[in-house]
mmCIF file of C-alpha atoms in Angstrom:
data_model
loop_
_atom_site.group_PDB
_atom_site.id
_atom_site.type_symbol
_atom_site.label_atom_id
_atom_site.label_comp_id
_atom_site.label_asym_id
_atom_site.label_seq_id
_atom_site.Cartn_x
_atom_site.Cartn_y
_atom_site.Cartn_z
ATOM 1 C CA THR A 1 -55.539 25.621 -36.474
ATOM 2 C CA LYS A 2 -56.497 23.097 -33.816
ATOM 3 C CA LEU A 3 -55.739 20.205 -36.185
ATOM 4 C CA ILE A 4 -52.276 21.591 -36.922
ATOM 5 C CA LEU A 5 -51.596 22.081 -33.201
ATOM 6 C CA LEU A 6 -52.802 18.563 -32.437
ATOM 7 C CA ASP A 7 -50.574 17.072 -35.123
ATOM 8 C CA SER A 8 -47.468 18.882 -33.822
ATOM 9 C CA LEU A 9 -48.188 17.797 -30.247
ATOM 10 C CA LEU A 10 -48.528 14.156 -31.310
ATOM 11 C CA GLN A 11 -45.191 14.319 -33.107
ATOM 12 C CA GLU A 12 -43.446 15.759 -30.034
ATOM 13 C CA MET A 13 -44.973 13.063 -27.809
ATOM 14 C CA THR A 14 -43.861 10.336 -30.210
ATOM 15 C CA LYS A 15 -40.237 11.620 -30.062
ATOM 16 C CA CYS A 16 -40.039 11.457 -26.264
ATOM 17 C CA ASN A 17 -42.369 8.534 -25.584
ATOM 18 C CA ASP A 18 -39.820 6.797 -23.327
ATOM 19 C CA ASN A 19 -39.367 9.710 -20.906
ATOM 20 C CA VAL A 20 -42.499 11.857 -21.146
ATOM 21 C CA LEU A 21 -46.097 10.772 -21.768
ATOM 22 C CA PHE A 22 -47.396 8.491 -24.463
ATOM 23 C CA LEU A 23 -50.919 8.179 -25.799
ATOM 24 C CA ASN A 24 -51.858 4.881 -27.383
ATOM 25 C CA VAL A 25 -53.679 6.635 -30.199
ATOM 26 C CA ARG A 26 -52.824 5.610 -33.739
ATOM 27 C CA PRO A 27 -55.793 6.962 -35.739
ATOM 28 C CA THR A 28 -56.064 6.795 -39.480
ATOM 29 C CA SER A 29 -57.869 10.093 -39.419
ATOM 30 C CA LEU A 30 -58.433 12.366 -36.482
ATOM 31 C CA THR A 31 -62.097 12.987 -37.272
ATOM 32 C CA GLN A 32 -62.891 9.253 -37.074
ATOM 33 C CA THR A 33 -61.457 8.828 -33.567
ATOM 34 C CA PHE A 34 -62.952 11.829 -31.754
ATOM 35 C CA SER A 35 -66.130 13.694 -32.441
ATOM 36 C CA SER A 36 -64.381 17.045 -32.404
ATOM 37 C CA THR A 37 -60.952 18.572 -32.035
ATOM 38 C CA ASP A 38 -62.044 20.253 -28.768
ATOM 39 C CA SER A 39 -62.500 16.901 -27.027
ATOM 40 C CA ILE A 40 -59.077 15.790 -28.282
ATOM 41 C CA LEU A 41 -57.376 18.835 -26.822
ATOM 42 C CA ASN A 42 -59.211 18.452 -23.505
ATOM 43 C CA ASP A 43 -58.202 14.788 -23.207
ATOM 44 C CA MET A 44 -54.585 15.682 -23.957
ATOM 45 C CA ASN A 45 -54.547 18.484 -21.385
ATOM 46 C CA ASP A 46 -55.986 16.127 -18.739
ATOM 47 C CA GLU A 47 -53.293 13.558 -19.528
ATOM 48 C CA VAL A 48 -50.527 16.186 -19.251
ATOM 49 C CA TYR A 49 -51.807 17.467 -15.927
ATOM 50 C CA HIS A 50 -52.017 13.892 -14.612
ATOM 51 C CA GLN A 51 -48.400 13.229 -15.562
ATOM 52 C CA GLU A 52 -47.306 16.495 -13.925
ATOM 53 C CA GLY A 53 -48.984 15.441 -10.682
ATOM 54 C CA MET A 54 -47.023 12.187 -10.779
ATOM 55 C CA GLY A 55 -43.720 14.139 -10.971
ATOM 56 C CA LYS A 56 -42.619 12.492 -14.226
ATOM 57 C CA ARG A 57 -42.819 15.353 -16.715
ATOM 58 C CA ASN A 58 -39.591 16.480 -18.380
ATOM 59 C CA SER A 59 -38.883 18.541 -21.450
ATOM 60 C CA VAL A 60 -37.300 17.317 -24.664
ATOM 61 C CA GLU A 61 -34.303 19.529 -23.905
ATOM 62 C CA SER A 62 -33.659 17.858 -20.523
ATOM 63 C CA VAL A 63 -33.942 14.399 -22.101
ATOM 64 C CA SER A 64 -31.315 15.229 -24.738
ATOM 65 C CA GLN A 65 -29.093 16.767 -22.060
ATOM 66 C CA ALA A 66 -29.348 13.615 -19.928
ATOM 67 C CA ARG A 67 -28.433 11.464 -22.919
ATOM 68 C CA SER A 68 -25.368 13.598 -23.659
ATOM 69 C CA MET A 69 -24.290 13.350 -20.005
ATOM 70 C CA ALA A 70 -24.624 9.578 -20.129
ATOM 71 C CA ALA A 71 -22.521 9.500 -23.278
ATOM 72 C CA ASN A 72 -19.789 11.432 -21.457
ATOM 73 C CA GLY A 73 -19.735 8.941 -18.562
ATOM 74 C CA PHE A 74 -21.199 11.437 -16.081
ATOM 75 C CA LYS A 75 -23.742 10.361 -13.469
ATOM 76 C CA LYS A 76 -25.314 12.881 -11.124
ATOM 77 C CA ASN A 77 -25.109 12.143 -7.399
ATOM 78 C CA TYR A 78 -27.049 15.148 -6.212
ATOM 79 C CA GLY A 79 -30.495 16.788 -6.439
ATOM 80 C CA THR A 80 -33.981 15.681 -5.533
ATOM 81 C CA ALA A 81 -36.028 12.833 -6.924
ATOM 82 C CA TYR A 82 -36.473 14.665 -10.227
ATOM 83 C CA ASP A 83 -35.362 17.940 -11.794
ATOM 84 C CA GLU A 84 -38.198 20.304 -12.523
ATOM 85 C CA ASP A 85 -38.101 21.963 -15.919
ATOM 86 C CA ASN A 86 -41.161 24.123 -16.462
ATOM 87 C CA GLU A 87 -42.026 26.201 -19.514
ATOM 88 C CA ASP A 88 -41.431 29.537 -17.776
ATOM 89 C CA ASN A 89 -37.811 28.653 -17.122
ATOM 90 C CA SER A 90 -37.312 27.546 -20.717
ATOM 91 C CA CYS A 91 -38.857 30.731 -22.101
ATOM 92 C CA CYS A 92 -36.733 32.938 -19.859
ATOM 93 C CA SER A 93 -33.615 31.022 -20.853
ATOM 94 C CA VAL A 94 -34.367 31.458 -24.531
ATOM 95 C CA ILE A 95 -34.995 35.176 -24.099
ATOM 96 C CA ILE A 96 -31.843 35.785 -22.045
ATOM 97 C CA THR A 97 -29.728 33.719 -24.429
ATOM 98 C CA LEU A 98 -31.064 35.595 -27.449
ATOM 99 C CA PHE A 99 -30.454 38.933 -25.770
ATOM 100 C CA SER A 100 -26.880 37.877 -24.896
ATOM 101 C CA TYR A 101 -26.138 36.886 -28.510
ATOM 102 C CA ILE A 102 -27.460 40.224 -29.719
ATOM 103 C CA LEU A 103 -25.356 42.082 -27.156
ATOM 104 C CA VAL A 104 -22.224 40.195 -28.168
ATOM 105 C CA PHE A 105 -22.938 40.875 -31.854
ATOM 106 C CA LEU A 106 -23.454 44.592 -31.243
ATOM 107 C CA THR A 107 -20.222 44.968 -29.273
ATOM 108 C CA LEU A 108 -17.987 43.249 -31.813
ATOM 109 C CA PRO A 109 -14.996 43.190 -32.090
ATOM 110 C CA LEU A 110 -14.473 44.103 -28.427
ATOM 111 C CA SER A 111 -16.637 41.279 -27.138
ATOM 112 C CA ILE A 112 -14.620 38.641 -28.981
ATOM 113 C CA TRP A 113 -11.891 38.869 -26.329
ATOM 114 C CA GLY A 114 -14.347 37.823 -23.651
ATOM 115 C CA CYS A 115 -15.937 35.063 -25.722
ATOM 116 C CA ILE A 116 -12.852 33.093 -26.748
ATOM 117 C CA LYS A 117 -11.029 31.155 -24.023
ATOM 118 C CA VAL A 118 -8.000 28.865 -24.090
ATOM 119 C CA VAL A 119 -7.231 25.805 -21.982
ATOM 120 C CA GLN A 120 -3.939 23.928 -21.893
ATOM 121 C CA GLU A 121 -3.297 20.418 -23.149
ATOM 122 C CA TYR A 122 -3.551 19.013 -19.618
ATOM 123 C CA GLU A 123 -6.740 20.930 -18.715
ATOM 124 C CA ARG A 124 -10.460 20.664 -19.447
ATOM 125 C CA ALA A 125 -13.174 23.327 -19.093
ATOM 126 C CA VAL A 126 -16.624 22.539 -17.673
ATOM 127 C CA ILE A 127 -19.143 25.121 -18.934
ATOM 128 C CA PHE A 128 -22.402 26.121 -17.220
ATOM 129 C CA ARG A 129 -25.023 28.126 -19.112
ATOM 130 C CA LEU A 130 -27.497 29.901 -16.848
ATOM 131 C CA GLY A 131 -26.576 27.514 -14.048
ATOM 132 C CA ARG A 132 -27.092 24.349 -16.106
ATOM 133 C CA LEU A 133 -24.355 22.060 -17.309
ATOM 134 C CA LYS A 134 -23.863 22.651 -21.003
ATOM 135 C CA SER A 135 -24.226 19.642 -23.251
ATOM 136 C CA GLY A 136 -21.218 18.320 -25.099
ATOM 137 C CA GLY A 137 -19.061 17.477 -22.122
ATOM 138 C CA ALA A 138 -15.861 19.189 -21.058
ATOM 139 C CA LYS A 139 -14.170 21.462 -23.575
ATOM 140 C CA GLY A 140 -10.524 21.470 -24.523
ATOM 141 C CA PRO A 141 -7.710 21.443 -25.091
ATOM 142 C CA GLY A 142 -7.329 24.596 -27.168
ATOM 143 C CA LEU A 143 -9.897 27.275 -27.978
ATOM 144 C CA PHE A 144 -13.570 27.270 -27.000
ATOM 145 C CA PHE A 145 -16.364 29.815 -27.201
ATOM 146 C CA ILE A 146 -18.544 31.141 -24.355
ATOM 147 C CA ILE A 147 -21.112 33.913 -23.903
ATOM 148 C CA PRO A 148 -19.775 36.174 -21.124
ATOM 149 C CA CYS A 149 -23.217 37.198 -19.867
ATOM 150 C CA ILE A 150 -24.718 33.739 -19.372
ATOM 151 C CA ASP A 151 -21.801 31.247 -19.374
ATOM 152 C CA THR A 152 -19.394 30.385 -16.573
ATOM 153 C CA TYR A 153 -16.674 27.770 -16.674
ATOM 154 C CA ARG A 154 -14.219 26.000 -14.390
ATOM 155 C CA CYS A 155 -10.918 24.476 -15.462
ATOM 156 C CA VAL A 156 -9.853 21.046 -14.190
ATOM 157 C CA ASP A 157 -6.254 19.852 -14.185
ATOM 158 C CA LEU A 158 -5.888 16.285 -15.502
ATOM 159 C CA ARG A 159 -2.254 15.795 -14.477
ATOM 160 C CA THR A 160 -1.286 13.324 -11.777
ATOM 161 C CA GLY A 161 -1.005 14.990 -8.400
ATOM 162 C CA ALA A 162 0.388 13.795 -5.086
ATOM 163 C CA PHE A 163 -0.162 14.733 -1.471
ATOM 164 C CA ASP A 164 1.218 13.589 1.857
ATOM 165 C CA VAL A 165 -1.183 12.044 4.318
ATOM 166 C CA PRO A 166 -0.456 13.701 7.702
ATOM 167 C CA PRO A 167 1.092 11.372 10.325
ATOM 168 C CA GLN A 168 -1.713 9.456 11.973
ATOM 169 C CA GLU A 169 -1.407 8.212 15.569
ATOM 170 C CA ILE A 170 -2.938 4.748 15.367
ATOM 171 C CA LEU A 171 -3.614 2.092 17.989
ATOM 172 C CA THR A 172 -2.888 -1.302 16.440
ATOM 173 C CA ARG A 173 -4.776 -4.500 17.147
ATOM 174 C CA ASP A 174 -2.163 -5.585 19.708
ATOM 175 C CA SER A 175 -2.517 -2.246 21.587
ATOM 176 C CA VAL A 176 0.645 -0.522 20.340
ATOM 177 C CA THR A 177 0.596 3.184 19.451
ATOM 178 C CA VAL A 178 2.391 4.047 16.198
ATOM 179 C CA ASN A 179 2.623 7.108 13.934
ATOM 180 C CA VAL A 180 2.224 6.287 10.236
ATOM 181 C CA ASP A 181 2.253 8.601 7.228
ATOM 182 C CA ALA A 182 1.696 7.841 3.550
ATOM 183 C CA VAL A 183 1.650 9.446 0.104
ATOM 184 C CA VAL A 184 -1.198 9.205 -2.436
ATOM 185 C CA TYR A 185 -0.952 9.722 -6.209
ATOM 186 C CA TYR A 186 -4.215 10.616 -7.981
ATOM 187 C CA GLN A 187 -5.624 12.324 -11.075
ATOM 188 C CA VAL A 188 -9.008 13.475 -12.385
ATOM 189 C CA SER A 189 -10.542 10.959 -14.786
ATOM 190 C CA ASN A 190 -13.944 12.637 -15.298
ATOM 191 C CA PRO A 191 -13.969 16.475 -15.143
ATOM 192 C CA LEU A 192 -17.774 16.680 -15.128
ATOM 193 C CA ALA A 193 -18.105 14.427 -12.070
ATOM 194 C CA ALA A 194 -15.199 16.164 -10.322
ATOM 195 C CA ILE A 195 -16.930 19.558 -10.594
ATOM 196 C CA CYS A 196 -20.599 18.613 -10.250
ATOM 197 C CA ASN A 197 -20.520 15.728 -7.760
ATOM 198 C CA ASN A 198 -18.080 17.181 -5.228
ATOM 199 C CA ASP A 199 -17.538 20.619 -3.751
ATOM 200 C CA ASP A 200 -13.734 20.214 -3.506
ATOM 201 C CA TYR A 201 -12.433 16.903 -4.774
ATOM 202 C CA ASN A 202 -8.857 17.658 -3.639
ATOM 203 C CA ARG A 203 -9.837 18.225 -0.014
ATOM 204 C CA SER A 204 -12.289 15.307 -0.022
ATOM 205 C CA THR A 205 -9.643 12.933 -1.344
ATOM 206 C CA ARG A 206 -7.140 14.072 1.306
ATOM 207 C CA LEU A 207 -9.585 13.583 4.177
ATOM 208 C CA LEU A 208 -10.701 10.213 2.833
ATOM 209 C CA ALA A 209 -7.080 9.032 2.529
ATOM 210 C CA ALA A 210 -6.340 9.964 6.167
ATOM 211 C CA THR A 211 -9.483 8.185 7.397
ATOM 212 C CA THR A 212 -8.780 5.102 5.284
ATOM 213 C CA LEU A 213 -5.224 4.907 6.625
ATOM 214 C CA ARG A 214 -6.511 4.881 10.212
ATOM 215 C CA ASN A 215 -9.190 2.287 9.459
ATOM 216 C CA VAL A 216 -6.874 -0.101 7.621
ATOM 217 C CA LEU A 217 -3.988 0.027 10.118
ATOM 218 C CA GLY A 218 -6.332 -0.282 13.099
ATOM 219 C CA THR A 219 -7.031 -3.898 12.101
ATOM 220 C CA ARG A 220 -3.358 -4.951 11.819
ATOM 221 C CA ASN A 221 -0.725 -6.046 14.328
ATOM 222 C CA LEU A 222 2.554 -4.195 14.763
ATOM 223 C CA SER A 223 4.506 -6.978 13.078
ATOM 224 C CA GLU A 224 2.151 -6.882 10.060
ATOM 225 C CA ILE A 225 2.492 -3.099 9.763
ATOM 226 C CA LEU A 226 6.289 -3.337 9.799
ATOM 227 C CA SER A 227 6.565 -6.231 7.345
ATOM 228 C CA ASP A 228 3.459 -6.119 5.064
ATOM 229 C CA ARG A 229 3.552 -2.541 3.791
ATOM 230 C CA GLU A 230 2.724 -3.555 0.225
ATOM 231 C CA SER A 231 -0.468 -5.384 1.200
ATOM 232 C CA ILE A 232 -1.557 -2.428 3.349
ATOM 233 C CA ALA A 233 -0.942 -0.047 0.444
ATOM 234 C CA ASP A 234 -2.946 -2.282 -1.928
ATOM 235 C CA SER A 235 -5.857 -2.440 0.526
ATOM 236 C CA MET A 236 -5.875 1.349 0.849
ATOM 237 C CA HIS A 237 -5.685 1.722 -2.940
ATOM 238 C CA GLN A 238 -8.736 -0.452 -3.524
ATOM 239 C CA THR A 239 -10.766 1.345 -0.858
ATOM 240 C CA LEU A 240 -9.876 4.814 -2.159
ATOM 241 C CA GLU A 241 -10.487 3.820 -5.783
ATOM 242 C CA THR A 242 -14.009 2.603 -4.980
ATOM 243 C CA ALA A 243 -14.889 5.655 -2.888
ATOM 244 C CA THR A 244 -13.521 8.321 -5.261
ATOM 245 C CA ASP A 245 -14.921 6.866 -8.506
ATOM 246 C CA PRO A 246 -18.259 8.817 -8.236
ATOM 247 C CA TRP A 247 -16.198 12.004 -7.765
ATOM 248 C CA GLY A 248 -14.374 11.501 -11.070
ATOM 249 C CA VAL A 249 -11.034 10.898 -9.311
ATOM 250 C CA HIS A 250 -8.721 7.980 -10.097
ATOM 251 C CA VAL A 251 -6.175 6.933 -7.450
ATOM 252 C CA ASP A 252 -3.011 5.699 -9.176
ATOM 253 C CA ARG A 253 -1.141 4.283 -6.179
ATOM 254 C CA VAL A 254 -0.661 4.540 -2.421
ATOM 255 C CA GLU A 255 2.677 4.211 -0.620
ATOM 256 C CA ILE A 256 3.401 3.899 3.112
ATOM 257 C CA LYS A 257 6.247 6.314 3.843
ATOM 258 C CA ASP A 258 7.297 5.798 7.455
ATOM 259 C CA VAL A 259 6.253 3.963 10.619
ATOM 260 C CA ARG A 260 7.455 5.671 13.800
ATOM 261 C CA LEU A 261 7.391 3.818 17.131
ATOM 262 C CA PRO A 262 7.520 5.342 20.638
ATOM 263 C CA LEU A 263 10.992 5.656 22.210
ATOM 264 C CA GLN A 264 10.291 3.108 24.930
ATOM 265 C CA MET A 265 9.050 0.611 22.347
ATOM 266 C CA GLN A 266 12.194 1.157 20.286
ATOM 267 C CA ARG A 267 14.393 0.458 23.342
ATOM 268 C CA ALA A 268 12.416 -2.669 24.237
ATOM 269 C CA MET A 269 12.621 -3.984 20.676
ATOM 270 C CA ALA A 270 16.362 -3.210 20.535
ATOM 271 C CA ALA A 271 16.967 -5.071 23.831
ATOM 272 C CA GLU A 272 14.937 -8.027 22.555
ATOM 273 C CA ALA A 273 16.874 -8.118 19.292
ATOM 274 C CA GLU A 274 20.211 -7.862 21.142
ATOM 275 C CA ALA A 275 19.312 -10.724 23.464
ATOM 276 C CA THR A 276 18.259 -12.834 20.510
ATOM 277 C CA ARG A 277 21.552 -12.144 18.727
ATOM 278 C CA ASP A 278 23.597 -12.996 21.873
ATOM 279 C CA ALA A 279 21.759 -16.285 22.264
ATOM 280 C CA ARG A 280 22.399 -17.178 18.636
ATOM 281 C CA ALA A 281 26.095 -16.245 18.999
ATOM 282 C CA LYS A 282 26.512 -18.514 22.039
ATOM 283 C CA VAL A 283 24.834 -21.396 20.270
ATOM 284 C CA ILE A 284 27.054 -20.930 17.228
ATOM 285 C CA ALA A 285 30.213 -20.718 19.428
ATOM 286 C CA SER A 286 29.306 -23.906 21.322
ATOM 287 C CA GLU A 287 28.645 -25.751 18.080
ATOM 288 C CA GLY A 288 32.055 -24.582 16.788
ATOM 289 C CA GLU A 289 33.862 -25.796 19.932
ATOM 290 C CA GLN A 290 32.121 -29.135 19.660
ATOM 291 C CA LYS A 291 33.197 -29.576 16.065
ATOM 292 C CA SER A 292 36.773 -28.391 16.829
ATOM 293 C CA SER A 293 37.116 -30.838 19.760
ATOM 294 C CA LYS A 294 36.051 -33.701 17.531
ATOM 295 C CA ALA A 295 38.614 -32.621 14.919
ATOM 296 C CA LEU A 296 41.380 -32.369 17.581
ATOM 297 C CA LYS A 297 40.555 -35.828 18.903
ATOM 298 C CA GLU A 298 40.819 -37.291 15.435
ATOM 299 C CA ALA A 299 44.134 -35.473 14.875
ATOM 300 C CA ALA A 300 45.520 -36.717 18.210
ATOM 301 C CA ASP A 301 44.609 -40.297 17.319
ATOM 302 C CA ILE A 302 46.408 -39.981 13.998
ATOM 303 C CA ILE A 303 49.533 -38.460 15.617
ATOM 304 C CA ALA A 304 49.564 -41.100 18.359
ATOM 305 C CA SER A 305 49.691 -43.854 15.748
ATOM 306 C CA SER A 306 53.000 -42.453 14.361
ATOM 307 C CA PRO A 307 55.613 -40.887 16.754
ATOM 308 C CA ALA A 308 57.393 -39.204 13.827
ATOM 309 C CA ALA A 309 54.298 -37.175 13.102
ATOM 310 C CA LEU A 310 54.734 -35.327 16.391
ATOM 311 C CA GLN A 311 58.299 -34.363 15.474
ATOM 312 C CA LEU A 312 57.082 -33.045 12.132
ATOM 313 C CA ARG A 313 54.503 -30.988 13.964
ATOM 314 C CA TYR A 314 57.291 -29.520 16.136
ATOM 315 C CA LEU A 315 59.239 -28.538 13.041
ATOM 316 C CA GLN A 316 56.200 -26.868 11.485
ATOM 317 C CA THR A 317 55.689 -24.850 14.657
ATOM 318 C CA LEU A 318 59.334 -23.715 14.653
ATOM 319 C CA HIS A 319 59.042 -22.717 11.008
ATOM 320 C CA SER A 320 55.964 -20.596 11.637
ATOM 321 C CA ILE A 321 57.651 -18.896 14.632
ATOM 322 C CA SER A 322 60.851 -18.146 12.728
ATOM 323 C CA ALA A 323 58.926 -16.592 9.843
ATOM 324 C CA GLU A 324 57.828 -13.731 12.126
ATOM 325 C CA LYS A 325 61.510 -12.760 12.943
ATOM 326 C CA ASN A 326 61.133 -13.072 16.681
ATOM 327 C CA SER A 327 64.062 -12.996 19.148
ATOM 328 C CA THR A 328 62.520 -15.776 21.187
ATOM 329 C CA ILE A 329 64.123 -19.186 20.676
ATOM 330 C CA ILE A 330 62.128 -22.278 21.472
ATOM 331 C CA PHE A 331 63.660 -25.718 21.781
ATOM 332 C CA PRO A 332 61.214 -28.567 21.549
ATOM 333 C CA LEU A 333 61.592 -31.179 24.275
ATOM 334 C CA PRO A 334 60.507 -34.711 23.440
ATOM 335 C CA MET A 335 57.686 -36.009 25.587
ATOM 336 C CA GLU A 336 59.517 -39.342 26.026
ATOM 337 C CA LEU A 337 62.333 -37.615 27.916
ATOM 338 C CA ILE A 338 59.870 -36.065 30.309
ATOM 339 C CA GLY A 339 58.212 -39.434 30.704
ATOM 340 C CA ALA A 340 61.563 -41.014 31.710
ATOM 341 C CA PHE A 341 62.094 -38.399 34.408
ATOM 342 C CA GLU A 342 58.592 -39.009 35.669
ATOM 343 C CA GLU A 343 59.290 -42.764 35.919
ATOM 344 C CA GLU A 344 62.476 -42.170 37.949
ATOM 345 C CA ASP A 345 60.573 -39.892 40.301
ATOM 346 C CA ASN A 346 57.933 -42.507 40.781
ATOM 347 C CA THR A 347 60.493 -45.282 41.601
ATOM 348 C CA ALA A 348 62.317 -42.988 44.084
ATOM 349 C CA THR A 349 59.105 -42.251 45.956
ATOM 350 C CA VAL A 350 58.267 -45.963 46.157
ATOM 351 C CA ARG A 351 61.707 -46.826 47.624
ATOM 352 C CA ARG A 352 61.450 -44.061 50.190
ATOM 353 C CA ARG A 353 58.097 -45.315 51.390
ATOM 354 C CA LYS A 354 59.440 -48.877 51.759
ATOM 355 C CA LYS A 355 62.376 -47.691 53.905
ATOM 356 C CA GLU A 356 60.026 -45.770 56.131
ATOM 357 C CA LYS A 357 57.928 -48.868 56.636
ATOM 358 C CA HIS A 358 60.983 -51.043 57.596
ATOM 359 C CA SER A 359 62.266 -48.475 60.026
ATOM 360 C CA ASN A 360 58.926 -48.337 61.787
#
């Protein structure tokens, strides 16, 4: 009996040699290595107790469960240095599970309605058996089987959700107070991590988004916040994606909705913009007058070179006035006639001055 027990124990230790204990004993026959089977069992018991004191003893069931969790992409972020799994707990679990199966079998077909559950296409069910995460990952979509007495489950929605970040009053780097709000789009990528690693992943993601918005905008100037919204949204997206990955949450995108300034700041910025536009308008008007004066000077030089050109200009003016059907009649007066009258006036004034001098 002792030899059979020893052989079974060696086989179990060989299966889990990378996580439990391992004895470097490869005997060809058990009687050749030890003098008696009693000494073999004593040495093995001492080795087991030594490993338990080191805090490194786990069961074969916990090792297989850890491997299945790793295959599902789930990593625990909770608990102590190691999870204790003693034999008493395993025995009680086996007894309770067996009793539950018997109870379900005895109450058929009524118990079938409590054993079969349905989840939608966009949902997954995370099952816990006697408080432990059941191996096999999340269940669904469709039908799955549970034991009502010992199993509990929680459904996780995998659809993309959105929430508004409440308006945050932020002091920018150039000491300007602004109110900024945003919207975040997210979805659950790992149901096991969303349930086991976080108490409420929805609330945690909302609070983290509000804090990240304040931290990111607190390092920017007002001009950067107003003009570089895309870069701010990308920075928030990267920060949220890194922080929510252990929770099994994937952030799709982040958008800055609105930036509200104080009323006094709006008036000051409007006055500044108006003054800037007035200055630009005056500069543009002065440049236009300068160009028009140069064009008029060139036109006057061309007209002065040909006296007939001035008469043609008179006729064009009369034609444009007559096209509007006005009652006003304008007769053009040649400038030479006015110049002749001016010459006569000048000669008359010179003669009058000479007479006054002779009389004196």
